[in-house]
Short mmCIF file of C-alpha atoms in Angstrom, two decimals:
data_model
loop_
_atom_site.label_atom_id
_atom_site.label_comp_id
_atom_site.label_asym_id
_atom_site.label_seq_id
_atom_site.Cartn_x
_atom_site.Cartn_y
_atom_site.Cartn_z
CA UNK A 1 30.70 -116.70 -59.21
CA UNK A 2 31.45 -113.60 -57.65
CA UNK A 3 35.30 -113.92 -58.54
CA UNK A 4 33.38 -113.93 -62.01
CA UNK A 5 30.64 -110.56 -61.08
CA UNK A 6 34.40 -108.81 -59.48
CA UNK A 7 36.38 -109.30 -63.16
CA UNK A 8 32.81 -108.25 -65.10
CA UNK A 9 32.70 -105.17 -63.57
CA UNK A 10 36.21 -104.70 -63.29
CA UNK A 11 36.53 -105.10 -67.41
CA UNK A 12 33.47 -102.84 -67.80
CA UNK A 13 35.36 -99.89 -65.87
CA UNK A 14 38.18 -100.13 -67.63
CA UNK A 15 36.46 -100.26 -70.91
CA UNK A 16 34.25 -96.67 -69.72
CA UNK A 17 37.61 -95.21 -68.57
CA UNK A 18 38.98 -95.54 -72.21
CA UNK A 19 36.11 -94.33 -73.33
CA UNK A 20 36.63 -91.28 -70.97
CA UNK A 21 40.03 -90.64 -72.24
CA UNK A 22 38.86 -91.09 -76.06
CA UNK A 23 36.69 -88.48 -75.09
CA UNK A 24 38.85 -85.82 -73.32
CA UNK A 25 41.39 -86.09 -76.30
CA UNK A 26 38.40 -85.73 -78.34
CA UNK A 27 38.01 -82.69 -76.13
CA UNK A 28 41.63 -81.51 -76.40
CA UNK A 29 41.25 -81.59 -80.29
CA UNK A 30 38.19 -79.65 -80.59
CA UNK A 31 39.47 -77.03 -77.88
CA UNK A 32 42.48 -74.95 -78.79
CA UNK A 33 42.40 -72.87 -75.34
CA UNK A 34 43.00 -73.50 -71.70
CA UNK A 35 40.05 -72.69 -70.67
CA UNK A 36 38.96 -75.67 -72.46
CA UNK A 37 41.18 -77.82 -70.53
CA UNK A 38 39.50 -76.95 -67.61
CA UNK A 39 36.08 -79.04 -68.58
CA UNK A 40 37.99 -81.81 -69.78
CA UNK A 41 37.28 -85.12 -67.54
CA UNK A 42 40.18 -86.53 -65.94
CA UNK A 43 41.06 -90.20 -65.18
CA UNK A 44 41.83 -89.31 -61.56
CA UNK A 45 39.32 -92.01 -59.48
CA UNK A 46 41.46 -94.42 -57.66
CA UNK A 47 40.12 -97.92 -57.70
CA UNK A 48 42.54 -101.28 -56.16
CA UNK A 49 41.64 -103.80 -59.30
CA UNK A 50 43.88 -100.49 -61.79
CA UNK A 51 47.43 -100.94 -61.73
CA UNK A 52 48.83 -97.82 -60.67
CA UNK A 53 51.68 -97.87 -63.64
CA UNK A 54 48.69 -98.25 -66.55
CA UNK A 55 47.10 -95.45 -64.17
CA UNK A 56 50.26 -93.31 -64.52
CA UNK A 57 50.85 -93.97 -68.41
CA UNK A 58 47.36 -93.01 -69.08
CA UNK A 59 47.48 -89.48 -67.55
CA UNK A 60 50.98 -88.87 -68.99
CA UNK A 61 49.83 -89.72 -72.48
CA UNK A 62 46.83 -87.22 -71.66
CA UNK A 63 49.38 -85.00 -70.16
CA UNK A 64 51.28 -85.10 -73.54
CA UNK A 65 48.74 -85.23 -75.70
CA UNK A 66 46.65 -81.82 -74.09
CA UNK A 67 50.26 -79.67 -74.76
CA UNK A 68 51.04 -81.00 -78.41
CA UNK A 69 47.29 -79.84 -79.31
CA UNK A 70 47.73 -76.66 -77.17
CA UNK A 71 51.14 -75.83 -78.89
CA UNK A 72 49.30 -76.78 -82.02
CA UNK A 73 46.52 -73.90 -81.21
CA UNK A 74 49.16 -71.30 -80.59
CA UNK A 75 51.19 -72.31 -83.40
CA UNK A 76 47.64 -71.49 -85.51
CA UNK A 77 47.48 -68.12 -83.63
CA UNK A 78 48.58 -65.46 -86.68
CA UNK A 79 51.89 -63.55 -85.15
CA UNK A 80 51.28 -59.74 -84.23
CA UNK A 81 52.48 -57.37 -86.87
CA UNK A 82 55.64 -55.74 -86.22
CA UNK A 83 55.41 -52.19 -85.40
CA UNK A 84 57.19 -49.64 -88.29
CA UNK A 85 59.79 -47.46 -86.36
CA UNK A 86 58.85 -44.19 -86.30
CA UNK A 87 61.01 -41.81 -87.81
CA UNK A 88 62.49 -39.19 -85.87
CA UNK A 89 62.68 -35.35 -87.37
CA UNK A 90 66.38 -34.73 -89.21
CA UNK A 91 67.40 -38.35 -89.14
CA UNK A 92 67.73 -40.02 -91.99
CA UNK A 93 65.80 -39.73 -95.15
CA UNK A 94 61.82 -40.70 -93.88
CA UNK A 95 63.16 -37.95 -90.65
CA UNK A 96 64.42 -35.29 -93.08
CA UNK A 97 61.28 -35.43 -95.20
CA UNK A 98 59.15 -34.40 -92.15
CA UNK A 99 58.96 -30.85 -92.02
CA UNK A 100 62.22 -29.04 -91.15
CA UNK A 101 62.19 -25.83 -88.96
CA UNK A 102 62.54 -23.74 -91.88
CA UNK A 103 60.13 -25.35 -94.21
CA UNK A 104 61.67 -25.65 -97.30
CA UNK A 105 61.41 -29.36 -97.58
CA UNK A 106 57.69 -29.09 -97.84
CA UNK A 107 57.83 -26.31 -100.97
CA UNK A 108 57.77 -27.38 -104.72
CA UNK A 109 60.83 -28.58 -105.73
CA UNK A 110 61.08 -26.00 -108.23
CA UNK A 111 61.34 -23.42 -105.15
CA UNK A 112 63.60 -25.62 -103.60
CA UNK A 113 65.91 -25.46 -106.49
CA UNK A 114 66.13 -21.73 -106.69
CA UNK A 115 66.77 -21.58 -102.72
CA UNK A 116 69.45 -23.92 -103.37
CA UNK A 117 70.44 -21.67 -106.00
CA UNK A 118 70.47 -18.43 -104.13
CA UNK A 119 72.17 -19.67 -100.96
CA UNK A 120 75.11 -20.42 -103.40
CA UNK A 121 74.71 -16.81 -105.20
CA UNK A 122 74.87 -15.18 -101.71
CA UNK A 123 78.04 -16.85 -100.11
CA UNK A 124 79.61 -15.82 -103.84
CA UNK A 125 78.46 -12.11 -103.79
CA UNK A 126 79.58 -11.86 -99.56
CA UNK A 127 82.87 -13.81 -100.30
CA UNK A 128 83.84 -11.62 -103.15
CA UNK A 129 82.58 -8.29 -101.03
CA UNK A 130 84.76 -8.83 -98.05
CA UNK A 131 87.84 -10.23 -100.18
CA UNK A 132 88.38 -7.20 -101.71
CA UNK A 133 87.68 -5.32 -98.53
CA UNK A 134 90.09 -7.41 -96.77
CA UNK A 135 92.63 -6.76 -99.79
CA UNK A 136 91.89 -2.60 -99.65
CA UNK A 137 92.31 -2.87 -95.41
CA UNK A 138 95.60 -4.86 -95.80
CA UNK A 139 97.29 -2.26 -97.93
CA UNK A 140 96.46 -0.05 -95.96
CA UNK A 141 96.61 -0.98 -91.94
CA UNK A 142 100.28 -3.18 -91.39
CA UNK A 143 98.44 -4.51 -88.38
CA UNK A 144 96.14 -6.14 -90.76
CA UNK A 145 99.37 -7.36 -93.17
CA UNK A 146 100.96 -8.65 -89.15
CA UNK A 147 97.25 -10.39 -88.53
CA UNK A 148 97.67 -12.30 -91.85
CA UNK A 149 100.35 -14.07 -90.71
CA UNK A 150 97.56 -15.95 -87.62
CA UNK A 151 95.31 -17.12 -90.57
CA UNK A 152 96.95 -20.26 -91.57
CA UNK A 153 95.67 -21.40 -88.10
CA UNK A 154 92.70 -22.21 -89.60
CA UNK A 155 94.71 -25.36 -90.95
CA UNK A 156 94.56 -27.12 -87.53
CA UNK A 157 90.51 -26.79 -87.53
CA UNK A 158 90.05 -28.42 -90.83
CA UNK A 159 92.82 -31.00 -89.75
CA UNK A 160 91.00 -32.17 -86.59
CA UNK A 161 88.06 -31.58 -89.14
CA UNK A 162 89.22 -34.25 -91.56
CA UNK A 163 89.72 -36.86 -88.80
CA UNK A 164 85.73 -36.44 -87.52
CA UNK A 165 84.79 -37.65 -90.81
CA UNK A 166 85.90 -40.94 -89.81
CA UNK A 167 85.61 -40.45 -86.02
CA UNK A 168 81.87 -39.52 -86.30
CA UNK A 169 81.57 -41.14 -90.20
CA UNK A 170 77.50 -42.32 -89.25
CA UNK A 171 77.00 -38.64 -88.14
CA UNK A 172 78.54 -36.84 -91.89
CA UNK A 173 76.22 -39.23 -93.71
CA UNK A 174 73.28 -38.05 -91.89
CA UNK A 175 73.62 -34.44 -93.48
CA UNK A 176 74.84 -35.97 -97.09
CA UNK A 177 71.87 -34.63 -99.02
CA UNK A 178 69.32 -37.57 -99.96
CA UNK A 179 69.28 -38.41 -103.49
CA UNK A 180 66.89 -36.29 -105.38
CA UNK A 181 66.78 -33.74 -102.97
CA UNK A 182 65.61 -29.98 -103.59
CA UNK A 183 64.45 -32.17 -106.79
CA UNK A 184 68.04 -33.08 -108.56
CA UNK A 185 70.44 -33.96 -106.24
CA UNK A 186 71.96 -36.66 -107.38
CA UNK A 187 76.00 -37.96 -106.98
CA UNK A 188 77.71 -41.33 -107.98
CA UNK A 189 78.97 -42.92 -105.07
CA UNK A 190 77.74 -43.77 -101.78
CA UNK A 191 76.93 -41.02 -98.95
CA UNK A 192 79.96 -42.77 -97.04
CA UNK A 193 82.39 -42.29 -99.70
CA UNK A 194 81.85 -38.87 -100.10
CA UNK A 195 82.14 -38.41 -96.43
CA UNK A 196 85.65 -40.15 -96.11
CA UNK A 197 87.63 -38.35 -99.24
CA UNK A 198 86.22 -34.64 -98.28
CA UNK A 199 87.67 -35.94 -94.70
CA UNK A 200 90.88 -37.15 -96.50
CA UNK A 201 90.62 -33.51 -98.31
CA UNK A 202 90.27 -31.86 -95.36
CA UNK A 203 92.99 -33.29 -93.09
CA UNK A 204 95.75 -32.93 -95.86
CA UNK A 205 94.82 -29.22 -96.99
CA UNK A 206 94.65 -28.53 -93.31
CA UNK A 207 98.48 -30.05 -92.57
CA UNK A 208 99.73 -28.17 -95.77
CA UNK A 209 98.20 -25.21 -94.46
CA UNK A 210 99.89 -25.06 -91.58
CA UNK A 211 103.31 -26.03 -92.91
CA UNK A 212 103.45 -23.44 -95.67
CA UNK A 213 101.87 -20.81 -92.63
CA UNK A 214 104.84 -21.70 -90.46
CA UNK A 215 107.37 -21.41 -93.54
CA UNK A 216 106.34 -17.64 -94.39
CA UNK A 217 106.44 -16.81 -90.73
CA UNK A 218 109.44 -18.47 -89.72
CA UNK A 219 111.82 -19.17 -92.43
CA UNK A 220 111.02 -17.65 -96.09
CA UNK A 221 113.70 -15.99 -95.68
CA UNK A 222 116.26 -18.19 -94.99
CA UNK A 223 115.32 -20.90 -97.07
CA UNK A 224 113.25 -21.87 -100.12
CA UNK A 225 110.25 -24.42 -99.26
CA UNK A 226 109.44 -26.57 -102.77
CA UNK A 227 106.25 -25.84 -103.94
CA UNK A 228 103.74 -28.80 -105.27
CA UNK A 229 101.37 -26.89 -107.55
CA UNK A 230 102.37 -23.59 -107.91
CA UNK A 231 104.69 -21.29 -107.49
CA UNK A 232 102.69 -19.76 -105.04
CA UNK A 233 104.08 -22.22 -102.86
CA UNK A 234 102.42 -24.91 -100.44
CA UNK A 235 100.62 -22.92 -98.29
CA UNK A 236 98.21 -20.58 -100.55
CA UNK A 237 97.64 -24.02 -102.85
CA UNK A 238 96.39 -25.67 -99.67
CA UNK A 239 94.21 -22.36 -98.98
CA UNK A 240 92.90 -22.39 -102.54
CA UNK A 241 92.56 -26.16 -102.11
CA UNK A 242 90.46 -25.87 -98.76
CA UNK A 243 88.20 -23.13 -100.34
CA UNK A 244 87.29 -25.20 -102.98
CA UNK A 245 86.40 -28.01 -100.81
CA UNK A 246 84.36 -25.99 -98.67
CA UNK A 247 82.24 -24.74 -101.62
CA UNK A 248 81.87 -28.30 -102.66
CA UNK A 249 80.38 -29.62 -99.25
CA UNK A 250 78.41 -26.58 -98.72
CA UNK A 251 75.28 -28.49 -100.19
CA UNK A 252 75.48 -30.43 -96.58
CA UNK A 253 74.97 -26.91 -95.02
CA UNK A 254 72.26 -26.50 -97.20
CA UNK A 255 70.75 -29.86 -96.42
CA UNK A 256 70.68 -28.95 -92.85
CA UNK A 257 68.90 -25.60 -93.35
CA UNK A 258 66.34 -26.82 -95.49
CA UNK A 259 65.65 -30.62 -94.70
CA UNK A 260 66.73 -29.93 -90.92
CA UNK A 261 69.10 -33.01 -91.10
CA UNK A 262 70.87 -33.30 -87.70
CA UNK A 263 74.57 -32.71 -86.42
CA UNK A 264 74.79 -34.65 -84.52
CA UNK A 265 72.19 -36.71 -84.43
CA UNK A 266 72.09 -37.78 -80.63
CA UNK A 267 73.47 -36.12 -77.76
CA UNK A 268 75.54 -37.84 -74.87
CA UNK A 269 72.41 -38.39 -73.12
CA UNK A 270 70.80 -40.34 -75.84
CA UNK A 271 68.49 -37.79 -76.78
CA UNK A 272 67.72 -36.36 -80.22
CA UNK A 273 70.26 -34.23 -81.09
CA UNK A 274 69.34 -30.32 -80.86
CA UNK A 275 67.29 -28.09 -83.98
CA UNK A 276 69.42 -25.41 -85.64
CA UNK A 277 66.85 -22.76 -85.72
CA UNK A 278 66.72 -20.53 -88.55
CA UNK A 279 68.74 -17.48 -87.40
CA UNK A 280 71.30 -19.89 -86.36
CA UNK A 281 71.90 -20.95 -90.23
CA UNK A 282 71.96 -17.64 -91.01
CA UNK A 283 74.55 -16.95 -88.54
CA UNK A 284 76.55 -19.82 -90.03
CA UNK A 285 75.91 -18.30 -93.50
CA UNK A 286 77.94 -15.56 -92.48
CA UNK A 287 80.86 -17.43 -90.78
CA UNK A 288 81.01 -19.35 -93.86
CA UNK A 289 81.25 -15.88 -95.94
CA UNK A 290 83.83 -15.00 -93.65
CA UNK A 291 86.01 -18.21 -94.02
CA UNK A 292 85.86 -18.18 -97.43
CA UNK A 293 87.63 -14.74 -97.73
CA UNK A 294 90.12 -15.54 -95.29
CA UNK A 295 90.67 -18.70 -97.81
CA UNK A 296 90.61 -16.70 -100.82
CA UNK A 297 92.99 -13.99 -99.39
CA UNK A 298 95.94 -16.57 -98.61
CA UNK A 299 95.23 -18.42 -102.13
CA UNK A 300 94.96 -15.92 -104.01
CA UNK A 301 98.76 -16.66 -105.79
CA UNK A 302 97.70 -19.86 -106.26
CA UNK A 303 94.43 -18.79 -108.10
CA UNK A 304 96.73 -16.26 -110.25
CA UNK A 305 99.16 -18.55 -110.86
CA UNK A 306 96.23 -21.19 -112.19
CA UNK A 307 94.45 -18.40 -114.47
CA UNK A 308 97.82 -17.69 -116.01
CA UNK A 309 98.41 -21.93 -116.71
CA UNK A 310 101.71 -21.25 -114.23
CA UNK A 311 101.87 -24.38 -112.24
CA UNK A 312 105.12 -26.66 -110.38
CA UNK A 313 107.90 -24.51 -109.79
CA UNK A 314 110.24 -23.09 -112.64
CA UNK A 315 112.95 -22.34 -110.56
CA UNK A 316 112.91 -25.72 -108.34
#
C-alpha cells in the first residue's frame, strides 16, 4: 500500500511539473523581453523518484524554447532608421548647394547667369588689354622679344597638369559644374569624361608646347620642324590649342567661385579640404588673364593663319 501512496504522489508531481513548464512557455510566449524571463518558474527542485536525463531534457527544451521566442521578439523589434550623411560644404552636389563663401549659389538663377556671363566678358576684355600691351612692349624692349623665348615653359605645367586629371580624376569631378547649374548648365557626357579628354588635351598641348619652344630656341635655324596645323608651326598651334582649352574649362573656375566646390576636397590629414575665399578667386582671375595673353602671344600665327583658311604646311 504505501509502494502504491509513493507512485500516487510520484505521478501527481510529475503531472504539476508539466503543468509548470506548459505554463512558463506559456510565459515565454506572452513575454517578448528578458525581464520577463526573470518571473518565469523553473523546473529546478530535485526530487530521487525524476530521472535526472528527463530532468535535463526538460530544461533544455525550456532552454531552447525561451531563445527561439526571444529571437522571435527582437526579430519583431522595427530596425532603427539609417542616419542620411550629412553633406559637407563644396563636396558634391547636396555640399555645393549649401551656401558658398561668395554667395552666388543662393541668388536667382537669372543673376547667376549674368555672373557667369560677366566673369567670361572680363577675362576677354583683360586678355585682349594685356595682349596688345605685351605686343606694343615686345617691339619695343628686345629683353622682352629674349623673355619670349622662357614662355613655352608653361608647356611642362599643363603637361604634369594633364596627368592629375587621372592622378586625382575623383578630385576634377568635384569642380565639374552640376547639371543645371547657374540655371543651364548642361553637357552630354559624364563629369568623368570631361575630366579625362581636357586631361588628354592638356598633356598633349603641353608636350607640343615644349617641343616647338625648344625648336625656335635651339634649332629654327638649322633645320625645318614639320608643322601639323599650320604653318605657324607646332609650337604656336599647341599655344592656340591650350588657350582654347583653358577658356573651355574655365566654367570649373567659375563653379568654384560661385558654388564653393572644393580642390581638393580633403587634405592629407583627412580634413575638409580648405575655402578659397573671395579675394583669392579674384587673384586667380587675374593669373588666368595673365596666362591667357602669354597663350595668345605665342599663337597668335596660328590664329592668323586660321582666319586666313591657311592650314598644313605648303611648303612641307
Amino acid at each position: 500500500k504505501n509502494f502504491t501512496k509513493i507512485q500516487s504522489i510520484a505521478s501527481r508531481m510529475s503531472t504539476a511539473r508539466q503543468l509548470i513548464k506548459y505554463a512558463g512557455t506559456l510565459a515565454l510566449f506572452l513575454c517578448s523581453s528578458q525581464c520577463c524571463l526573470a518571473f518565469v518558474p523553473t523546473t529546478s527542485t530535485y526530487s530521487p523518484s525524476i530521472n535526472t536525463h528527463t530532468f535535463a531534457t526538460s530544461r533544455t527544451s525550456t532552454t531552447t524554447t525561451a531563445t527561439k521566442l526571444n529571437l522571435f521578439s527582437n526579430f519583431q523589434n522595427k530596425p532603427n532608421a539609417k542616419a542620411e550623411p550629412i553633406a559637407e560644404p563644396g563636396i558634391g552636389e547636396a555640399g555645393c548647394a549649401l551656401p558658398s563663401p561668395s554667395g552666388i549659389n543662393m541668388l536667382p538663377e537669372s543673376q547667376q547667369t549674368v555672373i557667369f556671363v560677366a566673369i567670361y566678358a572680363g577675362l576677354a576684355v583683360g586678355t585682349y588689354l594685356l595682349s596688345s600691351l605685351l605686343s606694343t612692349a615686345t617691339l619695343q624692349y628686345e629683353w622682352i622679344q629674349s623673355w619670349k623665348y622662357t614662355w613655352p615653359l608653361l608647356g611642362a605645367i599643363y603637361a604634369a597638369a594633364g596627368v592629375t586629371h587621372f592622378t586625382l580624376e575623383e578630385e576634377y569631378v568635384n569642380i565639374y559644374p552640376a547639371n543645371k547649374a547657374w540655371g543651364f548648365w548642361s553637357l552630354p557626357g559624364s563629369p568623368q569624361f570631361h575630366v579625362q579628354w581636357t586631361g588628354v588635351a592638356e598633356l598633349l598641348g603641353g608636350l607640343g608646347l615644349l617641343i616647338g619652344g625648344a625648336y625656335d630656341a635651339f634649332a629654327s635655324v638649322y633645320t625645318q620642324f614639320p608643322n601639323v596645323l599650320t604653318p605657324a608651326g607646332i609650337g604656336s598651334d599647341s599655344a592656340a590649342a591650350l588657350m582654347l582649352l583653358t577658356l573651355v574649362v574655365t566654367p570649373a573656375n567659375i563653379y568654384m567661385y560661385t558654388h564653393g566646390a572644393k580642390l581638393p576636397m580633403k587634405t592629407p590629414e583627412g580634413e575638409p579640404g580648405p575655402e578659397i575665399p573671395v579675394a583669392g578667386h579674384a587673384i586667380r582671375g587675374v593669373m588666368q588673364v595673365v596666362l591667357l595673353a602669354l597663350l595668345y602671344q605665342m599663337g597668335e600665327g596660328t590664329f592668323d593663319s586660321i582666319a586666313n583658311g591657311v592650314f598644313g604646311c605648303p611648303t612641307c
